[in-house]
Amino acid sequence: MALSSEPLTLRELDQLSLERVHGIGPKTRPALEEFGIHSVLDLLETYPRRYVDRTNMSTLQDLQLGVDTMVMVKVVSCKSIRTKNNRVMVTAVVGDDTGKLSLTFFNQQWREKQLTPGFEVAVFGKAELYNGYRQMTNPIVDLIGNRTGRIVPIYPQSGKSSISSEGLAKWVADALGKCLPRTIGDPVPAKIIKARKLVGRDEAMRSIHLPETAEMHQAARRRLAFDEVLRVQLMLVGKKAQWERDSAGFAHETTGHLIDGFMKALPFPLTGAQTRTIAEIYKDLASPKPMHRLLQGDVGAGKTLVAVAMMLAAVQGGHQAALMAPTEVLADQHAIGIRALLDSLRLTDDGNLFGDRQLRIELLTNKVKGAERKAIIAGIADGSVDIAIGTHALIQDKISFKSLGAVVVDEQHRFGVEQRSRLRDKAQESEHGLVPDVLVMTATPIPRTAAMTVYGDLDVSILDELPPGRTPIVTTRVSDEGERSAMWADVRERLAIGQQAYVVCPLIEESEKLEVASAEETYEELQHGELSGFRIGLLHGRMSSVEKAEVMGAFRRGDVNVLVATTVIEVGVDVPNSTSMVILDAGRFGIAQLHQLRGRVGRGALESHCYLVTQDNEPSPRVEALVASTDGFVLAEEDLNLRGEGTIMGRRQKGQSDLTLASLQRDLDLIMWAREDAVSIIEADPMLKKLQPLRDELDLLFNEEEEEFLFKS
Ligand code: ADP
Ligand code: MG
């Protein structure tokens, strides 16, 4: 390759053209590119999907009928015919020293080319007797070709382009061979590799492709997975460090008349978790380093109060606070709740004849228009609005705060990293240029490892205790007609004594229009059927903000008994008098969503019931999980088990694209190590000056948007 004899870096491998690999020419290259392989690095990072271990094979004489078995055999012959009903059928005879077997494939004409006589194949399937001969129909076949070695890697292959598993195997082996003289460099400090008992990168790269034993493969996978999570953690920890280095924040007073008055006026004592969390937040607020903290708390844990305690610290010192909610309904509700909590508080004000005044709390959503809107925006700009509550309307360009000291983002998984940083930028535009303290609240508990990856740039507080006096929600699965009518009878009984109910309509992800239509239909049906005689309101995403606010208002006042809604009520709606939650077609929802929806009831002392209606008796592990537990963290783990991490990370979350081998479920220890190691690396060397190769790797592997903050002074 090049003249240098230093070990190869990933950047060098990335710059090496594919055509340096024996067997890749102008013809194969476009196909590889279509497959997402553009450089030698991409090729080496195309890891085997699985491995065939010759020593684990059965021989044909041991083959049991009706049992899934893997055999290593040679193709004897292969032909394709057309059946009477014009289907293509490929049949092959395969054999080993102990016997023969026939394979039959329907509608897979390409098999004829794949199964070249003389080639070795690993076949997995169930054999049955057919016309007295043993036969497997549509088995899984891995072509070994003429490859040797005990463990044979099987690569992903694409049916469309002409990239086959054996082709990839040959090219990867050639590329690895060409790397041999210089070896692949290891940018991770040797101390860490030793302490974590990991193998070197060169060895790992070889063994992931061509392991000699299962243990070698395992060690290779762990090493490369560690590299993946370490890079993500370095990026997140580096981002946090840079953020703390570069920004000056407020040193808020966390004691004083406003906070004291608020605490005294509370109608209930704080929970232990609230006390602890507020102390964590106040500690950060008092320091001039800007806070950037995540507050995780299950639905109903009392996050609003914590947010208010934080905002008051800013207001008390003469600054402003803002709370941003994901929907108008939620923003409305926060405004109502927070006004009620702060109703009796007075703020000392020398400019006022009486020496004090009420707090000015304003709601800014798209619904607020005309003169009112102008007045609020002016109040935000001149500082007379103490607390601004709103939707993303708050981060529009026209809005500028006089002195924004604290920001709460009620995220509920709907704001992304970009919006959070826009809010920070917004604050920096204000007079003094100080960065406000930021609290991100989420009601979606996520497992610790996922949190470390998704929210790795934040400090975390956990509200893990519900206020006392809650009666646990009873959750029932409803599938047949009898159960259904019993459910409606129960709902009617509760409505009759003045309690309220939600009915959530089927989620139709493909089309909001269909979803709305189905909600309207449900509304009509209930009105004339099971719930006739009760006052029913309808809430869906296609209604105007004014209409939505009217319906919600009527439901809050109790003028409406039943709210038929699409998932717009998913987040945060708080009406403690509601005791029934009926979720139709619950099998369509995800665990987190069902948990959120269920959290709309059980908010007072009354016993609440959640009904999960499924269409039939088909197994629905998600619905079962909800029936089994009301603990958001338990459910989050279950969700991770059932669905895998992609769904938790979100498609556009940072770093996700970089996790190919690492798994949030399996590699808990690796993720913890990576976090620790990233923290100690960044503490000792914030700009990674002494670890150029590692820094270069981060530059290479994260795109510009992701690494915008990266170690750039
Ligand atoms: P979250 O936003 O975490 O889902 P909320 O802040 O909406 O929860 O609080 C849920 C309910 O619990 C509210 O009605 C609130 O008034 C009440 N609440 C909050 N803290 C306490 C407490 N310490 N003791 C009793 N009730 C509380
Ligand atoms: Mg809330």
XYZ file of C-alpha atoms and ligand atoms in Angstrom:
741
model
C 0.000 0.000 0.000
C 1.487 3.388 0.934
C 5.106 3.902 1.806
C 4.493 4.490 5.471
C 4.949 1.573 7.774
C 2.896 3.029 10.600
C -0.237 1.066 11.463
C -3.193 1.981 9.270
C -5.750 4.436 10.538
C -9.444 4.232 9.801
C -9.101 7.411 7.771
C -6.499 5.802 5.540
C -8.735 2.780 5.114
C -11.571 5.109 4.277
C -9.500 6.758 1.578
C -8.424 3.511 0.002
C -10.301 2.802 -3.170
C -12.155 -0.465 -3.427
C -10.348 -1.293 -6.616
C -7.211 -1.953 -4.596
C -8.911 -5.137 -3.521
C -8.263 -8.143 -5.719
C -11.402 -9.050 -7.626
C -13.111 -5.674 -7.384
C -13.077 -3.850 -10.667
C -15.056 -1.210 -12.507
C -17.914 -3.702 -12.829
C -18.361 -4.816 -9.228
C -17.651 -1.439 -7.775
C -20.991 0.221 -8.598
C -22.832 -2.773 -7.182
C -20.868 -2.498 -3.952
C -21.595 1.197 -3.766
C -25.259 0.502 -4.170
C -24.828 -1.832 -1.246
C -23.407 1.054 0.820
C -19.778 -0.014 0.528
C -17.634 2.807 -0.806
C -14.191 2.225 0.618
C -11.970 -0.442 2.090
C -13.106 0.757 5.508
C -16.749 0.166 4.598
C -15.819 -3.257 3.359
C -14.040 -4.145 6.595
C -16.987 -2.830 8.578
C -19.373 -5.084 6.725
C -19.470 -7.725 9.412
C -20.634 -11.308 8.936
C -24.291 -11.856 9.674
C -23.561 -15.268 11.129
C -20.963 -18.009 11.064
C -21.091 -21.607 10.041
C -19.119 -23.824 12.391
C -18.248 -27.092 10.680
C -17.830 -28.906 13.963
C -21.452 -28.238 14.861
C -22.890 -30.022 11.850
C -24.911 -33.204 11.737
C -24.215 -35.840 9.152
C -26.984 -37.037 6.885
C -27.150 -40.452 8.501
C -28.053 -38.770 11.803
C -30.712 -36.571 10.247
C -34.005 -36.892 12.103
C -37.234 -36.276 10.272
C -39.242 -33.251 11.400
C -36.452 -31.686 13.442
C -34.637 -28.466 12.483
C -31.084 -29.502 11.661
C -27.979 -28.036 10.090
C -25.923 -30.161 7.725
C -22.765 -29.496 5.733
C -23.104 -31.105 2.332
C -21.917 -30.963 -1.269
C -24.152 -30.178 -4.216
C -24.484 -33.272 -6.426
C -26.929 -31.962 -8.998
C -29.436 -29.221 -9.521
C -32.216 -28.507 -11.996
C -35.218 -26.282 -12.405
C -38.630 -27.237 -13.760
C -42.004 -25.606 -14.191
C -44.874 -27.121 -12.254
C -48.381 -27.618 -13.637
C -49.582 -24.370 -12.157
C -46.657 -22.549 -13.738
C -44.496 -22.147 -10.684
C -40.731 -22.466 -10.900
C -39.395 -25.310 -8.827
C -35.676 -25.828 -8.280
C -34.629 -29.203 -6.974
C -31.138 -30.151 -5.901
C -29.578 -33.319 -4.624
C -26.952 -32.841 -1.942
C -24.907 -35.358 -0.039
C -22.084 -36.166 2.356
C -20.147 -39.367 3.025
C -23.123 -40.839 4.850
C -26.090 -40.221 2.621
C -28.161 -38.042 0.320
C -30.917 -35.488 0.673
C -33.015 -33.548 -1.787
C -33.807 -29.867 -1.525
C -36.813 -28.210 -3.119
C -37.273 -24.478 -3.632
C -40.371 -22.774 -4.973
C -40.189 -19.461 -6.852
C -36.450 -19.102 -6.293
C -35.098 -19.613 -9.750
C -31.747 -18.037 -8.793
C -31.014 -21.102 -6.690
C -30.140 -22.909 -9.872
C -27.124 -20.638 -10.282
C -26.213 -20.691 -6.614
C -26.149 -24.459 -6.235
C -23.247 -25.325 -8.494
C -22.428 -29.053 -8.379
C -19.293 -29.683 -6.342
C -19.786 -26.670 -4.085
C -20.127 -27.039 -0.387
C -23.232 -25.635 1.304
C -24.542 -25.443 4.845
C -28.237 -26.278 4.876
C -30.645 -25.586 7.687
C -34.185 -26.929 7.761
C -36.576 -29.756 8.583
C -36.442 -32.921 6.538
C -39.636 -34.799 5.652
C -40.214 -37.996 3.748
C -41.465 -37.464 0.181
C -41.985 -40.388 -2.188
C -39.720 -42.365 0.124
C -36.858 -39.852 -0.095
C -35.744 -37.357 2.507
C -36.402 -33.822 1.396
C -36.239 -30.278 2.746
C -38.522 -27.600 1.299
C -37.243 -24.005 1.147
C -34.400 -24.536 3.649
C -31.882 -21.838 4.539
C -28.754 -22.347 2.478
C -25.371 -20.770 3.071
C -22.923 -21.247 0.268
C -19.513 -22.215 1.524
C -18.196 -22.698 -2.015
C -14.630 -23.883 -1.783
C -13.754 -21.987 1.362
C -11.841 -23.813 4.032
C -11.443 -23.231 7.741
C -13.482 -24.429 10.653
C -15.644 -21.347 11.032
C -16.952 -19.797 7.849
C -18.349 -16.244 7.927
C -21.649 -15.647 6.164
C -22.093 -12.079 4.975
C -25.266 -10.187 4.266
C -26.051 -10.413 0.614
C -28.296 -8.462 -1.629
C -30.648 -10.173 -3.984
C -30.959 -7.092 -6.168
C -27.357 -6.151 -6.805
C -25.003 -8.942 -7.497
C -23.220 -8.887 -4.167
C -23.021 -12.340 -2.686
C -21.861 -13.573 0.649
C -18.965 -15.487 -0.909
C -17.910 -12.459 -2.930
C -17.775 -10.342 0.197
C -15.893 -13.046 2.037
C -13.217 -13.147 -0.661
C -12.847 -9.371 -0.863
C -12.722 -8.914 2.898
C -10.100 -11.631 3.211
C -8.019 -9.976 0.516
C -8.337 -6.554 2.156
C -7.339 -8.001 5.508
C -4.352 -9.645 3.880
C -3.252 -6.330 2.404
C -3.466 -4.704 5.838
C -1.253 -7.365 7.305
C 2.176 -5.724 6.837
C 1.228 -2.457 8.482
C -1.549 -3.770 10.766
C -4.600 -1.747 11.734
C -3.781 0.885 14.340
C -5.318 1.069 17.765
C -6.255 4.611 18.762
C -7.631 3.708 22.192
C -5.105 4.231 25.002
C -3.384 0.946 25.826
C -4.116 1.482 29.506
C -7.834 1.286 28.886
C -7.601 -1.746 26.640
C -5.592 -3.529 29.276
C -7.824 -2.543 32.172
C -10.925 -3.658 30.289
C -9.231 -6.873 29.159
C -10.052 -6.222 25.528
C -8.169 -7.494 22.513
C -6.329 -5.127 20.192
C -8.147 -3.631 17.254
C -6.065 -5.365 14.603
C -6.772 -8.725 16.143
C -10.438 -7.838 16.607
C -10.817 -6.778 12.985
C -9.341 -10.068 11.807
C -11.248 -12.270 14.200
C -14.615 -10.707 13.544
C -14.234 -11.830 9.937
C -12.210 -14.976 10.287
C -12.504 -16.290 13.822
C -10.697 -19.515 14.569
C -12.861 -20.229 17.588
C -16.141 -19.013 18.993
C -14.241 -17.361 21.852
C -12.142 -15.379 19.424
C -15.222 -14.176 17.694
C -16.762 -13.154 20.989
C -13.666 -11.213 22.036
C -13.563 -9.477 18.675
C -17.181 -8.489 18.836
C -16.788 -7.028 22.291
C -13.761 -5.027 21.315
C -15.370 -3.530 18.246
C -18.616 -2.906 20.103
C -16.630 -1.128 22.800
C -15.113 1.113 20.143
C -18.572 2.000 18.917
C -19.933 2.956 22.300
C -16.723 4.697 23.324
C -16.949 6.954 20.297
C -20.524 7.884 21.101
C -19.674 8.565 24.727
C -16.634 10.639 23.799
C -18.847 12.717 21.604
C -21.494 13.230 24.265
C -19.121 13.808 27.144
C -17.013 16.073 24.971
C -20.069 18.042 24.031
C -21.051 18.466 27.645
C -17.569 19.546 28.651
C -17.382 22.026 25.854
C -20.760 23.415 26.678
C -19.727 23.912 30.283
C -16.425 25.453 29.271
C -17.818 27.893 26.776
C -20.865 29.269 28.436
C -21.375 31.529 31.376
C -24.611 31.082 33.256
C -26.539 32.573 36.141
C -25.723 32.019 39.785
C -29.283 31.988 41.051
C -30.373 32.577 44.629
C -32.109 29.422 45.721
C -33.474 30.705 48.977
C -35.701 33.709 49.448
C -39.235 34.898 49.931
C -40.700 33.575 46.714
C -39.473 30.022 47.100
C -40.239 29.969 50.810
C -43.740 31.307 50.206
C -44.325 28.692 47.520
C -43.165 25.793 49.670
C -45.289 26.983 52.581
C -48.394 27.351 50.466
C -48.253 23.797 49.079
C -51.285 21.775 50.132
C -49.198 18.609 50.564
C -45.669 17.712 51.656
C -43.104 17.055 48.915
C -42.267 13.446 48.229
C -38.770 12.325 49.148
C -37.881 12.144 45.475
C -39.135 15.685 44.862
C -37.089 17.017 47.777
C -33.979 15.254 46.538
C -34.456 16.347 42.951
C -35.108 19.970 43.855
C -31.922 19.931 45.954
C -29.971 18.567 42.963
C -31.369 21.278 40.764
C -30.783 24.067 43.268
C -27.192 23.035 43.636
C -26.724 23.482 39.906
C -28.719 26.707 39.823
C -26.553 28.305 42.480
C -23.415 27.678 40.449
C -22.556 29.949 37.532
C -22.085 26.900 35.317
C -25.230 26.485 33.233
C -27.302 23.516 34.256
C -28.306 20.994 31.638
C -30.285 18.351 33.395
C -32.785 15.673 32.520
C -35.638 15.011 34.897
C -36.975 11.521 34.362
C -40.159 10.728 36.163
C -43.004 8.402 35.556
C -46.413 9.844 34.770
C -47.951 11.406 37.835
C -44.682 11.567 39.766
C -45.091 15.312 40.216
C -42.627 16.797 37.761
C -44.555 20.035 37.340
C -43.883 21.028 40.898
C -40.171 20.477 40.491
C -40.229 22.596 37.352
C -42.039 25.391 39.152
C -39.577 25.316 42.034
C -36.816 25.765 39.494
C -38.499 28.598 37.636
C -39.183 30.504 40.835
C -35.483 30.656 41.623
C -34.944 32.562 38.396
C -37.948 34.820 38.881
C -36.965 35.619 42.434
C -33.682 37.050 41.234
C -35.449 39.320 38.764
C -35.056 37.061 35.733
C -37.571 35.220 33.574
C -38.434 31.578 33.146
C -39.929 29.704 30.225
C -41.655 26.360 29.936
C -41.976 24.756 26.556
C -44.511 21.971 25.998
C -44.899 19.711 22.971
C -48.584 20.411 22.289
C -51.061 23.241 22.750
C -53.279 21.118 24.959
C -50.360 20.487 27.261
C -49.210 24.088 27.242
C -52.756 25.142 28.139
C -52.829 22.724 30.936
C -49.459 23.730 32.312
C -50.640 27.332 32.291
C -53.771 26.437 34.239
C -51.911 24.246 36.730
C -49.015 26.586 37.259
C -51.246 29.635 37.676
C -53.189 27.759 40.331
C -50.016 26.761 42.146
C -48.667 30.301 42.132
C -51.899 32.157 42.626
C -51.213 33.411 46.120
C -47.581 34.341 45.627
C -46.476 37.962 45.635
C -43.243 39.225 44.169
C -41.490 42.165 45.824
C -41.490 45.079 43.458
C -40.133 48.479 44.368
C -41.750 50.097 41.382
C -45.167 49.209 42.699
C -47.101 51.354 45.181
C -47.774 48.403 47.460
C -44.233 47.086 47.272
C -45.275 43.837 45.692
C -47.235 42.394 42.806
C -48.582 39.104 41.494
C -46.439 37.021 39.196
C -47.154 37.544 35.539
C -47.584 34.187 33.850
C -48.433 34.190 30.163
C -49.354 31.499 27.705
C -48.064 31.783 24.186
C -49.284 29.304 21.597
C -50.411 29.726 18.011
C -53.925 30.181 19.289
C -53.028 33.482 20.930
C -53.454 36.139 18.282
C -53.659 39.861 17.531
C -53.291 42.459 20.248
C -53.037 39.874 23.006
C -50.146 38.208 21.275
C -48.394 41.513 20.717
C -48.775 42.419 24.368
C -47.332 39.107 25.529
C -44.399 39.303 23.151
C -43.734 42.867 24.340
C -43.946 41.722 27.968
C -41.457 38.949 27.291
C -39.123 41.487 25.717
C -39.371 44.116 28.458
C -39.143 41.584 31.252
C -42.592 42.142 32.738
C -43.621 38.570 31.916
C -42.092 36.433 34.662
C -43.019 33.013 33.370
C -43.772 32.287 29.730
C -45.459 29.007 28.959
C -45.921 27.840 25.420
C -45.319 25.517 22.561
C -42.481 25.850 20.087
C -44.038 29.263 19.393
C -41.679 30.344 22.173
C -38.590 29.721 20.087
C -39.701 31.616 17.042
C -37.423 34.326 15.799
C -39.691 37.178 16.798
C -39.588 36.294 20.467
C -36.789 37.721 22.540
C -36.515 37.586 26.298
C -35.152 40.392 28.404
C -33.406 38.048 30.785
C -34.172 34.368 30.492
C -32.727 32.604 33.512
C -34.393 29.197 33.501
C -35.890 27.013 30.836
C -37.994 23.915 31.285
C -38.579 21.690 28.301
C -41.413 19.259 28.840
C -40.140 16.938 26.250
C -42.153 13.781 26.497
C -40.012 12.511 23.655
C -41.140 15.053 21.136
C -38.461 17.646 21.033
C -35.179 16.718 19.555
C -31.693 17.685 20.414
C -31.827 20.513 17.849
C -34.788 22.209 19.461
C -33.167 22.060 22.842
C -30.134 23.821 21.512
C -32.229 26.415 19.711
C -33.764 27.378 22.996
C -30.318 27.837 24.438
C -29.255 29.987 21.503
C -32.361 32.045 22.026
C -31.335 32.825 25.547
C -27.881 33.852 24.542
C -29.392 36.605 22.443
C -30.692 38.358 25.540
C -29.030 41.439 27.044
C -26.377 39.892 29.197
C -25.653 36.902 27.012
C -25.781 34.499 29.934
C -26.974 30.985 29.223
C -30.055 29.910 31.161
C -30.256 26.765 33.211
C -32.145 24.073 31.342
C -34.270 21.274 32.720
C -35.595 18.692 30.295
C -38.500 16.681 31.632
C -39.478 13.345 30.241
C -42.213 10.998 31.316
C -40.917 8.176 29.201
C -38.665 6.192 31.439
C -35.838 4.736 29.473
C -33.419 2.108 30.658
C -30.191 3.375 32.106
C -27.981 2.361 29.224
C -30.288 3.899 26.690
C -30.461 7.081 28.748
C -26.689 7.216 28.780
C -26.684 7.080 25.034
C -29.718 9.165 24.153
C -29.261 11.775 26.848
C -25.571 11.305 27.461
C -24.921 15.029 27.260
C -27.183 15.758 30.245
C -27.033 15.235 33.985
C -29.898 13.113 35.180
C -32.324 13.355 38.103
C -34.830 10.617 38.636
C -38.219 11.096 40.251
C -38.839 7.523 41.258
C -41.575 7.870 43.827
C -45.237 8.604 43.349
C -47.034 10.979 45.727
C -48.852 9.048 48.448
C -52.532 8.306 48.335
C -52.676 7.033 44.774
C -54.750 3.948 44.281
C -53.062 1.641 41.809
C -54.702 1.480 38.412
C -56.388 -1.809 37.626
C -55.522 -2.851 34.081
C -57.598 -5.399 32.195
C -57.343 -6.858 28.758
C -60.663 -7.026 26.957
C -61.017 -9.282 23.962
C -64.390 -10.912 23.558
C -67.904 -9.572 23.265
C -68.888 -10.445 26.845
C -65.865 -8.696 28.293
C -66.630 -5.711 26.147
C -70.139 -5.243 27.425
C -68.975 -5.745 31.022
C -66.435 -3.009 30.417
C -69.014 -0.533 29.136
C -71.294 -1.383 32.043
C -68.474 -0.547 34.457
C -67.741 2.708 32.654
C -71.439 3.677 32.787
C -71.530 2.959 36.501
C -68.614 5.245 37.160
C -69.959 7.989 34.940
C -73.274 7.772 36.766
C -71.612 8.714 40.044
C -69.933 11.724 38.478
C -66.561 10.307 37.470
C -65.140 10.823 33.982
C -63.718 8.620 31.266
C -61.417 8.646 28.269
C -61.928 6.545 25.190
C -58.837 6.422 22.988
C -59.414 5.512 19.365
C -57.273 3.215 17.274
C -53.946 4.550 16.204
C -53.701 4.719 12.434
C -50.160 5.693 11.743
C -50.513 5.694 7.984
C -53.148 8.364 7.832
C -54.325 11.056 10.179
C -57.409 11.438 8.044
C -58.444 7.830 8.598
C -57.658 8.148 12.265
C -59.920 11.164 12.580
C -62.658 9.394 10.654
C -62.469 6.441 12.986
C -62.587 8.713 16.039
C -65.692 10.405 14.656
C -67.249 7.034 14.042
C -66.499 5.839 17.569
C -67.954 9.054 18.915
C -71.194 8.540 17.003
C -71.442 4.895 17.978
C -70.933 5.521 21.669
C -73.323 8.421 21.682
C -76.105 6.288 20.281
C -74.999 3.034 21.863
C -73.097 2.054 24.975
C -72.757 5.543 26.409
C -75.940 7.172 25.255
C -77.299 9.684 27.716
C -73.855 10.904 28.754
C -72.203 14.030 27.476
C -69.413 13.060 25.139
C -66.678 15.286 23.725
C -64.452 14.600 20.740
C -60.806 15.578 20.490
C -58.551 14.928 17.527
C -55.564 16.310 15.710
C -57.468 17.928 12.864
C -59.434 20.276 15.082
C -58.380 23.912 15.368
C -56.575 24.981 18.530
C -59.635 26.927 19.653
C -61.902 23.907 19.247
C -59.456 21.688 21.092
C -59.160 24.146 23.960
C -62.955 24.360 24.215
C -63.400 20.596 24.439
C -60.579 20.236 26.964
C -62.008 23.092 29.013
C -65.417 21.466 29.107
C -63.867 18.154 30.126
C -61.827 19.780 32.876
C -64.895 21.572 34.221
C -66.793 18.298 34.175
C -69.305 19.562 31.626
C -68.300 16.670 29.428
C -68.328 13.175 30.978
C -66.477 11.257 28.339
C -63.650 12.353 26.113
C -63.332 10.379 22.902
C -59.899 11.153 21.564
C -57.084 10.167 19.298
C -53.616 10.040 20.810
C -53.525 13.827 21.115
C -54.265 13.228 24.785
C -51.242 11.030 25.130
C -49.129 13.542 26.946
C -49.735 15.118 30.272
C -53.477 15.754 30.382
C -54.381 15.973 34.047
C -57.993 15.606 35.135
C -57.966 13.777 38.486
C -61.687 13.045 38.316
C -61.163 10.719 35.344
C -61.162 7.113 36.430
C -61.727 5.083 33.279
C -59.379 4.742 30.361
C -60.607 2.669 27.460
C -58.034 2.093 24.727
C -59.519 0.621 21.590
C -57.401 -1.628 19.425
C -54.669 -1.398 22.034
C -52.494 -3.893 20.199
C -51.588 -1.194 17.712
C -49.901 0.986 20.293
C -46.410 0.701 21.652
C -45.647 0.018 25.301
C -44.488 3.536 26.054
C -47.549 5.003 24.429
C -49.937 2.719 26.301
C -48.199 3.574 29.538
C -48.547 7.275 28.821
C -52.198 6.894 27.986
C -52.889 4.872 31.078
C -51.193 7.574 33.132
C -54.093 9.889 32.333
C -56.124 8.098 34.995
C -55.206 7.201 38.543
C -54.260 10.788 39.236
C -56.438 11.219 42.286
C -57.490 9.102 45.233
C -60.277 7.375 43.271
C -59.685 3.853 42.044
C -59.122 3.873 38.323
C -59.472 1.276 35.646
C -57.664 0.925 32.352
C -59.178 -1.314 29.690
C -57.024 -2.489 26.840
C -59.333 -3.623 24.096
C -57.816 -6.021 21.600
C -59.588 -7.316 18.564
C -59.249 -10.997 19.275
C -57.346 -13.445 21.380
C -54.208 -13.068 19.376
C -51.168 -12.846 21.644
C -50.131 -9.284 22.290
C -47.022 -9.198 24.468
C -47.182 -5.429 24.762
C -50.703 -5.450 26.110
C -49.739 -8.274 28.468
C -46.784 -6.247 29.726
C -49.125 -3.394 30.606
C -51.451 -5.718 32.445
C -48.524 -7.119 34.403
C -46.890 -3.893 35.539
C -47.550 -0.224 36.185
C -43.884 0.604 36.750
C -42.605 2.702 33.885
C -39.021 1.530 34.291
C -39.987 -2.123 34.255
C -42.054 -1.472 31.140
C -39.210 0.385 29.494
C -36.931 -2.621 29.972
C -39.620 -4.866 28.580
C -40.039 -2.560 25.618
C -36.330 -2.708 24.953
C -36.474 -6.491 25.078
C -39.422 -6.741 22.755
C -38.500 -4.142 20.212
C -34.792 -3.558 20.272
C -33.008 -0.302 20.623
C -33.756 1.361 17.326
C -37.129 2.405 18.563
C -35.745 3.884 21.730
C -32.913 5.694 20.120
C -35.192 7.218 17.523
C -34.156 7.273 13.949
C -32.371 10.565 14.033
C -30.764 10.360 17.416
C -27.089 10.962 17.590
C -24.764 8.083 17.372
C -27.333 5.519 16.480
C -25.932 4.991 13.044
C -22.665 4.168 14.679
C -23.940 1.240 16.701
C -23.679 -1.784 14.466
C -22.258 -4.388 16.778
C -23.044 -2.876 20.157
C -26.374 -3.590 21.730
C -27.971 -1.576 24.497
C -29.362 -4.757 25.958
C -26.400 -7.057 25.793
C -23.569 -4.661 26.323
C -24.513 -2.938 29.532
C -21.023 -3.358 30.952
C -19.373 -2.023 27.806
C -21.554 1.070 27.865
C -20.772 1.779 31.527
C -17.069 1.308 30.890
C -17.177 3.525 27.840
C -18.909 6.233 29.832
C -16.322 6.078 32.614
C -13.424 5.990 30.206
C -14.803 8.843 28.124
C -15.160 10.974 31.228
C -11.594 10.306 32.344
C -10.195 10.849 28.859
C -11.995 14.180 28.431
C -11.125 15.327 31.942
C -7.443 14.764 31.339
C -7.377 16.039 27.796
C -10.519 17.947 26.824
C -9.467 18.594 23.239
C -7.978 15.131 22.742
C -4.690 16.798 21.863
C -2.673 13.802 22.927
C -5.028 11.374 21.283
C -4.995 12.654 17.731
C -5.846 9.316 16.102
C -8.920 8.935 18.283
C -10.007 12.472 17.620
C -9.500 12.010 13.925
C -11.659 8.923 14.055
C -14.503 10.884 15.648
C -14.172 13.524 12.962
C -14.329 10.824 10.347
C -17.229 8.820 11.661
C -19.666 11.423 12.879
C -21.203 13.701 10.346
C -20.785 17.419 10.537
C -24.024 18.115 12.294
C -23.200 15.573 14.936
C -19.701 16.735 15.531
C -20.322 20.444 15.207
C -19.365 20.900 18.842
C -16.565 18.450 18.697
C -13.386 19.578 20.285
C -13.314 22.737 18.270
C -11.996 25.720 20.115
P -46.218 14.496 36.051
O -46.073 15.763 35.257
O -44.919 14.043 36.637
O -46.911 13.415 35.302
P -47.789 16.165 37.695
O -46.771 17.170 37.989
O -48.809 16.500 36.673
O -47.121 14.802 37.297
O -48.469 15.752 39.062
C -49.499 14.798 39.108
C -50.459 15.121 40.216
O -49.854 14.894 41.480
C -50.887 16.556 40.216
O -52.271 16.588 40.417
C -50.132 17.171 41.380
O -50.851 18.226 41.979
C -50.014 16.014 42.336
N -48.830 16.084 43.204
C -47.592 16.477 42.853
N -46.740 16.388 43.900
C -47.449 15.904 44.935
C -47.140 15.579 46.306
N -45.921 15.737 46.799
N -48.130 15.089 47.074
C -49.381 14.929 46.578
N -49.737 15.212 45.309
C -48.792 15.699 44.484
Mg -46.737 16.601 33.621
